[in-house]
mmCIF file of C-alpha atoms in Angstrom:
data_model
loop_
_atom_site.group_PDB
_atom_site.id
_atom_site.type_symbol
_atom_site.label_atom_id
_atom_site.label_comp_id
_atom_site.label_asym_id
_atom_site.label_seq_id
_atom_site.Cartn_x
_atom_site.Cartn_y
_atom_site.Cartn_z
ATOM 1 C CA UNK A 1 153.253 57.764 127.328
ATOM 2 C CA UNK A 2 151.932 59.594 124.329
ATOM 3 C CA UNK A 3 153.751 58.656 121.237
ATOM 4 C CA UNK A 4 152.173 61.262 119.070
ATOM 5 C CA UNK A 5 151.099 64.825 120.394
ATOM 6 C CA UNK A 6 148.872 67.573 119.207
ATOM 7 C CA UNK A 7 149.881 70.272 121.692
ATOM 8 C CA UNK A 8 147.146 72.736 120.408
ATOM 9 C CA UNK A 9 143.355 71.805 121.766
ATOM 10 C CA UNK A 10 142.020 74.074 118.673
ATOM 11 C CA UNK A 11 142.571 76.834 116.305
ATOM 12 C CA UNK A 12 140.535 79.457 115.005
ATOM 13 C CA UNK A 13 141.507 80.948 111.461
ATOM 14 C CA UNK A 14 139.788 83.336 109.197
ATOM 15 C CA UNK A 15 138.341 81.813 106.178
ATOM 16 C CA UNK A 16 140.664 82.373 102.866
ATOM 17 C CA UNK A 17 143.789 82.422 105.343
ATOM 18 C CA UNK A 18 146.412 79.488 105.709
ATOM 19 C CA UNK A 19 145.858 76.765 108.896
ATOM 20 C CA UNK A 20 148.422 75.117 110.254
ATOM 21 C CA UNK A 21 148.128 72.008 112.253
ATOM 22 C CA UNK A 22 151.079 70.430 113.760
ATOM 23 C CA UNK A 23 152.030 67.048 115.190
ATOM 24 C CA UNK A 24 155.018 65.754 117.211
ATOM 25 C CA UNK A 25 156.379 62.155 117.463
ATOM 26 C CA UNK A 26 158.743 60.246 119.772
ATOM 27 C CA UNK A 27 158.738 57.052 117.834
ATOM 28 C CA UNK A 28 161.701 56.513 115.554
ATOM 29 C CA UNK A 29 159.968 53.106 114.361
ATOM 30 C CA UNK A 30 157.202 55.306 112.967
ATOM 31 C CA UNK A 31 157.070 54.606 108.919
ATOM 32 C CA UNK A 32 154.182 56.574 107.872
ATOM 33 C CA UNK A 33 152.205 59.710 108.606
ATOM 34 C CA UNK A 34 148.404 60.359 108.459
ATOM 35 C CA UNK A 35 145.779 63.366 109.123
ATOM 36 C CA UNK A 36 142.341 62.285 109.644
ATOM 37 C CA UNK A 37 139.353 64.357 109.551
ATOM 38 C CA UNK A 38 136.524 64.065 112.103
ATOM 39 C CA UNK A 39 133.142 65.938 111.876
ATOM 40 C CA UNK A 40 130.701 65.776 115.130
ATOM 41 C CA UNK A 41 129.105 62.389 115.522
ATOM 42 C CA UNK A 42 130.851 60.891 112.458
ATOM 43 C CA UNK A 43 133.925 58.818 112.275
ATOM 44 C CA UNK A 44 137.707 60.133 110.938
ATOM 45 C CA UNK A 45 137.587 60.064 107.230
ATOM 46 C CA UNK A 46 141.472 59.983 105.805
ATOM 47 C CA UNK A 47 142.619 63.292 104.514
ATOM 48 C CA UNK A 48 146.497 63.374 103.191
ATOM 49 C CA UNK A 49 149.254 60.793 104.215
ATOM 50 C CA UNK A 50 153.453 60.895 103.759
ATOM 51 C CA UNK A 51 155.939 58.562 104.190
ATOM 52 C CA UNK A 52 158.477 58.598 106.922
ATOM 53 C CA UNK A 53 161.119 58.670 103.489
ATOM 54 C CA UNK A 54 159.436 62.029 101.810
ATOM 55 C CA UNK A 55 159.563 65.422 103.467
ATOM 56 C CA UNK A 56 156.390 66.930 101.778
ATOM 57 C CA UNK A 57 153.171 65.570 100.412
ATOM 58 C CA UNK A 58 150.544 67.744 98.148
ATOM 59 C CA UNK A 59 146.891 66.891 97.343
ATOM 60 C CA UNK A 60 144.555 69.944 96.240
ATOM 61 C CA UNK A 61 144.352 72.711 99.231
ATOM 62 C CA UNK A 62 145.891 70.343 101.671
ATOM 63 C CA UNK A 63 149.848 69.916 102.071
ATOM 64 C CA UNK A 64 151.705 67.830 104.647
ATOM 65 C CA UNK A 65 155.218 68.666 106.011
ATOM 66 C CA UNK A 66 157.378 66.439 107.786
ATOM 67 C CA UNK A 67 160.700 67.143 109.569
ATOM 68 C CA UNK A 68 161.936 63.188 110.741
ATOM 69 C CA UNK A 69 165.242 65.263 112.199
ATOM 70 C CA UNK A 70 162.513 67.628 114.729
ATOM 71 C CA UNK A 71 160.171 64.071 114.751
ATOM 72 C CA UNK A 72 157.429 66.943 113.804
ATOM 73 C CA UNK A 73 154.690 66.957 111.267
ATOM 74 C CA UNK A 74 152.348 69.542 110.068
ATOM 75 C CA UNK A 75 149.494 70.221 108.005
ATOM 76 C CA UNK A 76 148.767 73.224 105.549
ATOM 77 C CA UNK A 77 145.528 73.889 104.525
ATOM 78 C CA UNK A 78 145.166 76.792 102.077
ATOM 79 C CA UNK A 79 142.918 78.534 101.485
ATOM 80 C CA UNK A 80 141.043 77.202 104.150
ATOM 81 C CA UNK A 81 137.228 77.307 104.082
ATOM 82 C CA UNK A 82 134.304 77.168 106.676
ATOM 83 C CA UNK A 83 133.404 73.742 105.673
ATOM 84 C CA UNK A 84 137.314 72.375 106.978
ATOM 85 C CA UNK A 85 136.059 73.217 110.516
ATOM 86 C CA UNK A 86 136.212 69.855 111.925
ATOM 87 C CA UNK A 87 138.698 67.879 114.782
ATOM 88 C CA UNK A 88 142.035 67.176 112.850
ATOM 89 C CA UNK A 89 143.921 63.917 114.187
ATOM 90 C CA UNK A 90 147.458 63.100 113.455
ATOM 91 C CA UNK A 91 148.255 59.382 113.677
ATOM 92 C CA UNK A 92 151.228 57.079 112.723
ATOM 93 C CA UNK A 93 151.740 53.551 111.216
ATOM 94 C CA UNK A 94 153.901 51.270 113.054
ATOM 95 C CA UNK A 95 154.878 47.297 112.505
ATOM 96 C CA UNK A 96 153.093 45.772 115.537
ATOM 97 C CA UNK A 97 155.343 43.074 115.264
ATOM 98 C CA UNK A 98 152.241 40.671 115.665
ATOM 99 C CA UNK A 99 150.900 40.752 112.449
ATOM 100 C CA UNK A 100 149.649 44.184 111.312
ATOM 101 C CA UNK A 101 150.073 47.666 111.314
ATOM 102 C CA UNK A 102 149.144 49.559 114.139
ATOM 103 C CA UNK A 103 147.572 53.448 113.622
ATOM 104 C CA UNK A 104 148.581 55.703 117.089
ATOM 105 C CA UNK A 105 146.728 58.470 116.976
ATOM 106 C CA UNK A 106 147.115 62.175 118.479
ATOM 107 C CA UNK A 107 144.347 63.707 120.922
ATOM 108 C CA UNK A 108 143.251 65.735 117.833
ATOM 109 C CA UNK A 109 143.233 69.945 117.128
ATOM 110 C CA UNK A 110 139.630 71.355 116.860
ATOM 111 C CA UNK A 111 139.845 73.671 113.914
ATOM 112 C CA UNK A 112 137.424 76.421 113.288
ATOM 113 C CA UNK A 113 137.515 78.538 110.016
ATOM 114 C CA UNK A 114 135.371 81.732 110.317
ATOM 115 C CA UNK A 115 133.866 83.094 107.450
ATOM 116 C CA UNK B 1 125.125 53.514 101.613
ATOM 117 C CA UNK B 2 128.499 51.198 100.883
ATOM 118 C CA UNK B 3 130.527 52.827 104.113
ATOM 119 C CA UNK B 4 131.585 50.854 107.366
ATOM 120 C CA UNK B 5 128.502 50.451 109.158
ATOM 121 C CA UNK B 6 128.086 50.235 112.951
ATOM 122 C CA UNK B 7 125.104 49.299 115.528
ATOM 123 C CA UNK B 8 124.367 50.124 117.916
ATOM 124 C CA UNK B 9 125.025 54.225 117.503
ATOM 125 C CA UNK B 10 124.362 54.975 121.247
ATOM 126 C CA UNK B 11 124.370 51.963 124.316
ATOM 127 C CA UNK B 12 123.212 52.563 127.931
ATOM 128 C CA UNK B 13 124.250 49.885 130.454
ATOM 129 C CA UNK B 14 124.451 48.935 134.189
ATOM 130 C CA UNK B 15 127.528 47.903 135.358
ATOM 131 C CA UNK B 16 128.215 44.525 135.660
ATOM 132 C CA UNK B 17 125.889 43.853 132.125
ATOM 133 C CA UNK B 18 127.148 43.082 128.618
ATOM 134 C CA UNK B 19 127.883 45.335 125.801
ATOM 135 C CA UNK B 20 127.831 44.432 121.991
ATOM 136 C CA UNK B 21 128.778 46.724 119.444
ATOM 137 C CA UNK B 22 128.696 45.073 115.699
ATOM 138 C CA UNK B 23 130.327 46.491 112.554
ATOM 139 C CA UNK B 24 129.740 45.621 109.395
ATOM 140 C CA UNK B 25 132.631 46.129 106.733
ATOM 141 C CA UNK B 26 133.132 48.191 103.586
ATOM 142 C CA UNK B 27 131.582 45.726 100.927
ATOM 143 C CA UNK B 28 134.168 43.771 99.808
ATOM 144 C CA UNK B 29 136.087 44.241 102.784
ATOM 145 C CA UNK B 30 137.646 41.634 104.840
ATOM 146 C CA UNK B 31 139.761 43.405 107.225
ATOM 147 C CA UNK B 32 138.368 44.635 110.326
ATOM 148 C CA UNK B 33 139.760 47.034 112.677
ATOM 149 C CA UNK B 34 138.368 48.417 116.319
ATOM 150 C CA UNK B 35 139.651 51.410 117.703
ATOM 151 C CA UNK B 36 138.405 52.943 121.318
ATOM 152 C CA UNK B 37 138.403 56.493 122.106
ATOM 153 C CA UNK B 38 138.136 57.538 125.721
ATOM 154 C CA UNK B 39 136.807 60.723 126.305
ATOM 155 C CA UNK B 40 139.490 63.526 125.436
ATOM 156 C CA UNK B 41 141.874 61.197 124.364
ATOM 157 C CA UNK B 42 142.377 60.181 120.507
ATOM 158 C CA UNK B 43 141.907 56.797 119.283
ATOM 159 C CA UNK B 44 143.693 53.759 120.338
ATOM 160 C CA UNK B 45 144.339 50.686 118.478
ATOM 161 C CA UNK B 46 142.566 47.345 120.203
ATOM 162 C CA UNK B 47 141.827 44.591 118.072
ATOM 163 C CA UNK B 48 142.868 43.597 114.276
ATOM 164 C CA UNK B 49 140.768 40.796 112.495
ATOM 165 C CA UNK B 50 139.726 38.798 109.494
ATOM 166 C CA UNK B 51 137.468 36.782 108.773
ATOM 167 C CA UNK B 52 137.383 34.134 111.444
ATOM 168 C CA UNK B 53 140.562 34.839 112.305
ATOM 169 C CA UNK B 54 142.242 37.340 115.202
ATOM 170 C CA UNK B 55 145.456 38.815 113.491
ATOM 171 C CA UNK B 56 146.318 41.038 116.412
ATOM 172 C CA UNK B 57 144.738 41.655 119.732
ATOM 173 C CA UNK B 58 147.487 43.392 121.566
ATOM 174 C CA UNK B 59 145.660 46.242 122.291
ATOM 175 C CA UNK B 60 142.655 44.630 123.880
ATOM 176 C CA UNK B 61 142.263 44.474 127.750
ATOM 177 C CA UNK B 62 143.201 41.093 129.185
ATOM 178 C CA UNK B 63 140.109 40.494 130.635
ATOM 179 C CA UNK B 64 136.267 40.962 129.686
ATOM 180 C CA UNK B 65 136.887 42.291 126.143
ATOM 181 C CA UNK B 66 136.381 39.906 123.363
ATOM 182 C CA UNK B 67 135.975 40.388 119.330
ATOM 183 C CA UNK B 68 135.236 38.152 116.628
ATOM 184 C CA UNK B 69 134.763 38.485 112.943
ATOM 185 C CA UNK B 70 132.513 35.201 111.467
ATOM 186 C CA UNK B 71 132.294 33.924 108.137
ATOM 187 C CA UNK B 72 129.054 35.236 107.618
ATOM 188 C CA UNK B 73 127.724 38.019 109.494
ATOM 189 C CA UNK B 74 129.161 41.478 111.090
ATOM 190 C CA UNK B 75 132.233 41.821 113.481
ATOM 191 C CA UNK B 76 131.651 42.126 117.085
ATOM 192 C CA UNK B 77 133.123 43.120 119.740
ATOM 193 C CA UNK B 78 132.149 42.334 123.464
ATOM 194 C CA UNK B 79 132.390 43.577 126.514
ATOM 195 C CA UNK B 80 131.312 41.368 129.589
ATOM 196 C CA UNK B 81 130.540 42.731 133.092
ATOM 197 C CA UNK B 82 131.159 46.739 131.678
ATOM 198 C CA UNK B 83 132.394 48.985 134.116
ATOM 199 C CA UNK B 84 131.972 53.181 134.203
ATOM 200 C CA UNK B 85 135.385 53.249 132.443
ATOM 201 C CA UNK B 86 134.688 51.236 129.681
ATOM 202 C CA UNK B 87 132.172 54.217 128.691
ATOM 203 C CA UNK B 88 133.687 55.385 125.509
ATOM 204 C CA UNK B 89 133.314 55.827 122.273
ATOM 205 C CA UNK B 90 134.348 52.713 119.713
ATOM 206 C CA UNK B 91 134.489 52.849 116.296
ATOM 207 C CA UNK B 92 135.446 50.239 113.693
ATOM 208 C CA UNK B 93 137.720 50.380 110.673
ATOM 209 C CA UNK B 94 137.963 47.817 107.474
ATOM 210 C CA UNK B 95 140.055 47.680 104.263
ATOM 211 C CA UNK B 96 140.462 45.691 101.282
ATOM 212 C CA UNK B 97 143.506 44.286 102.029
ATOM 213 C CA UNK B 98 145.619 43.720 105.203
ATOM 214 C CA UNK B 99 146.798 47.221 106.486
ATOM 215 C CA UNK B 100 149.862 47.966 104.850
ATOM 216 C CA UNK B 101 151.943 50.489 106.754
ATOM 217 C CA UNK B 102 150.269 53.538 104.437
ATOM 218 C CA UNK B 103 147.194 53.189 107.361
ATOM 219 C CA UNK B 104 144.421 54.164 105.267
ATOM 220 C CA UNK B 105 141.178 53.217 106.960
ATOM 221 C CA UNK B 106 137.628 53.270 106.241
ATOM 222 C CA UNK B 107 136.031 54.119 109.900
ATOM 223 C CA UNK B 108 132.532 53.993 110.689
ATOM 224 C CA UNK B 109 130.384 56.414 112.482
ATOM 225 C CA UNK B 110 131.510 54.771 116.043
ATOM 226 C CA UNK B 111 129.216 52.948 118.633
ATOM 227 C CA UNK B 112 129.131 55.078 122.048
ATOM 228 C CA UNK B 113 128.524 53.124 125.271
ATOM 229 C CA UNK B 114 127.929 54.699 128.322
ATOM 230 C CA UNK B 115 127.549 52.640 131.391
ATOM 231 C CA UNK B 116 125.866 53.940 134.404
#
């Protein structure tokens, strides 16, 4: 049962134009919200984060969106540049309930900007 | 280079062998985090540690996985008699303090084991 979904595999957009990444949840107990970046061969560095309580988060060319009524999440990147071409993954915090925080995390959206 | 650093990049084994994969923290880091990723699947939460202690292992197979962060020295985690599904890819995680529910994490590179 996937608790967090990435229904798009990738997404090609044309460099200087907006990408939009999006992420849907089924987990009400979800309390925060994270994009993660992932180059080939490397692991996912953190990108932006929100909490389950705010409805937008900012930071630079990279904005986060979410909608807790439509359990949906997305990510903005504008203007987007060749060098964001990279596997996105959406992932969400959770109380395990045995002692820590718990990240689930989407399949990922491969996202190539061409110049 | 201060980042979460993890050895072996690339394992080959037979089944029925043992794995170990070893991660060494951010410096000053004493929370350790392993995460598996199967292929075409995101990453899944197994094992939660500090030093010498296992905070939370509930997402670590019952049997033949094992991980354990000493005093001194790197975390490991081990897998006994591998089998061709436990060919993935498994990365580790650390922070400075315990997780808080904001889920930043410092990952390394990942560790991928592919058993024949």
């Amino acid at each position: 049962d996937q608790q967090v979904k990435q229904n798009s595999p990738s997404l090609s957009v044309q460099e200087g134009r907006i990408s939009i990444l999006n992420c849907d949840y089924t987990n009400s107990m979800f309390d925060y919200f994270l994009w993660y970046k992932k180059y080939p061969a490397e692991g996912p560095t953190f990108l932006i984060s929100i909490s389950s309580i705010k409805d937008k988060n900012e930071d630079g060319r990279f904005t986060v969106f979410l909608n807790k009524s439509a359990k949906h999440l997305s990510l903005h990147i504008v203007p987007s540049q060749p060098g964001d071409s990279a596997v996105y993954f959406c992932a969400a915090s959770e109380y395990s309930g045995a002692g820590s925080y718990q990240l689930t995390f989407g399949k990922g959206t491969k996202l190539s900007v061409i110049p | 280079n201060a980042g979460v650093m993890q050895n072996p990049r690339h394992l080959v084994r037979r089944r029925g062998q043992e794995a170990r994969l070893r991660c060494s923290p951010v410096k000053g880091h004493s929370h350790v985090y392993w995460y598996r990723q199967l292929p075409e699947e995101g990453l899944k939460f197994m094992v939660y540690l500090q030093k010498e202690n296992i905070i939370d292992e509930s997402g670590m197979p019952k049997e033949r996985f094992s991980a354990e962060f000493p005093k001194e020295g790197p975390s490991i985690l081990r897998i006994q008699q591998v089998v061709r599904g436990d060919s993935a890819a498994y990365f580790c995680a650390s922070s400075h303090r315990g997780q808080a529910n904001t889920g930043e994490l410092f990952f390394g590179e990942g560790s991928r084991l592919t058993v024949l």
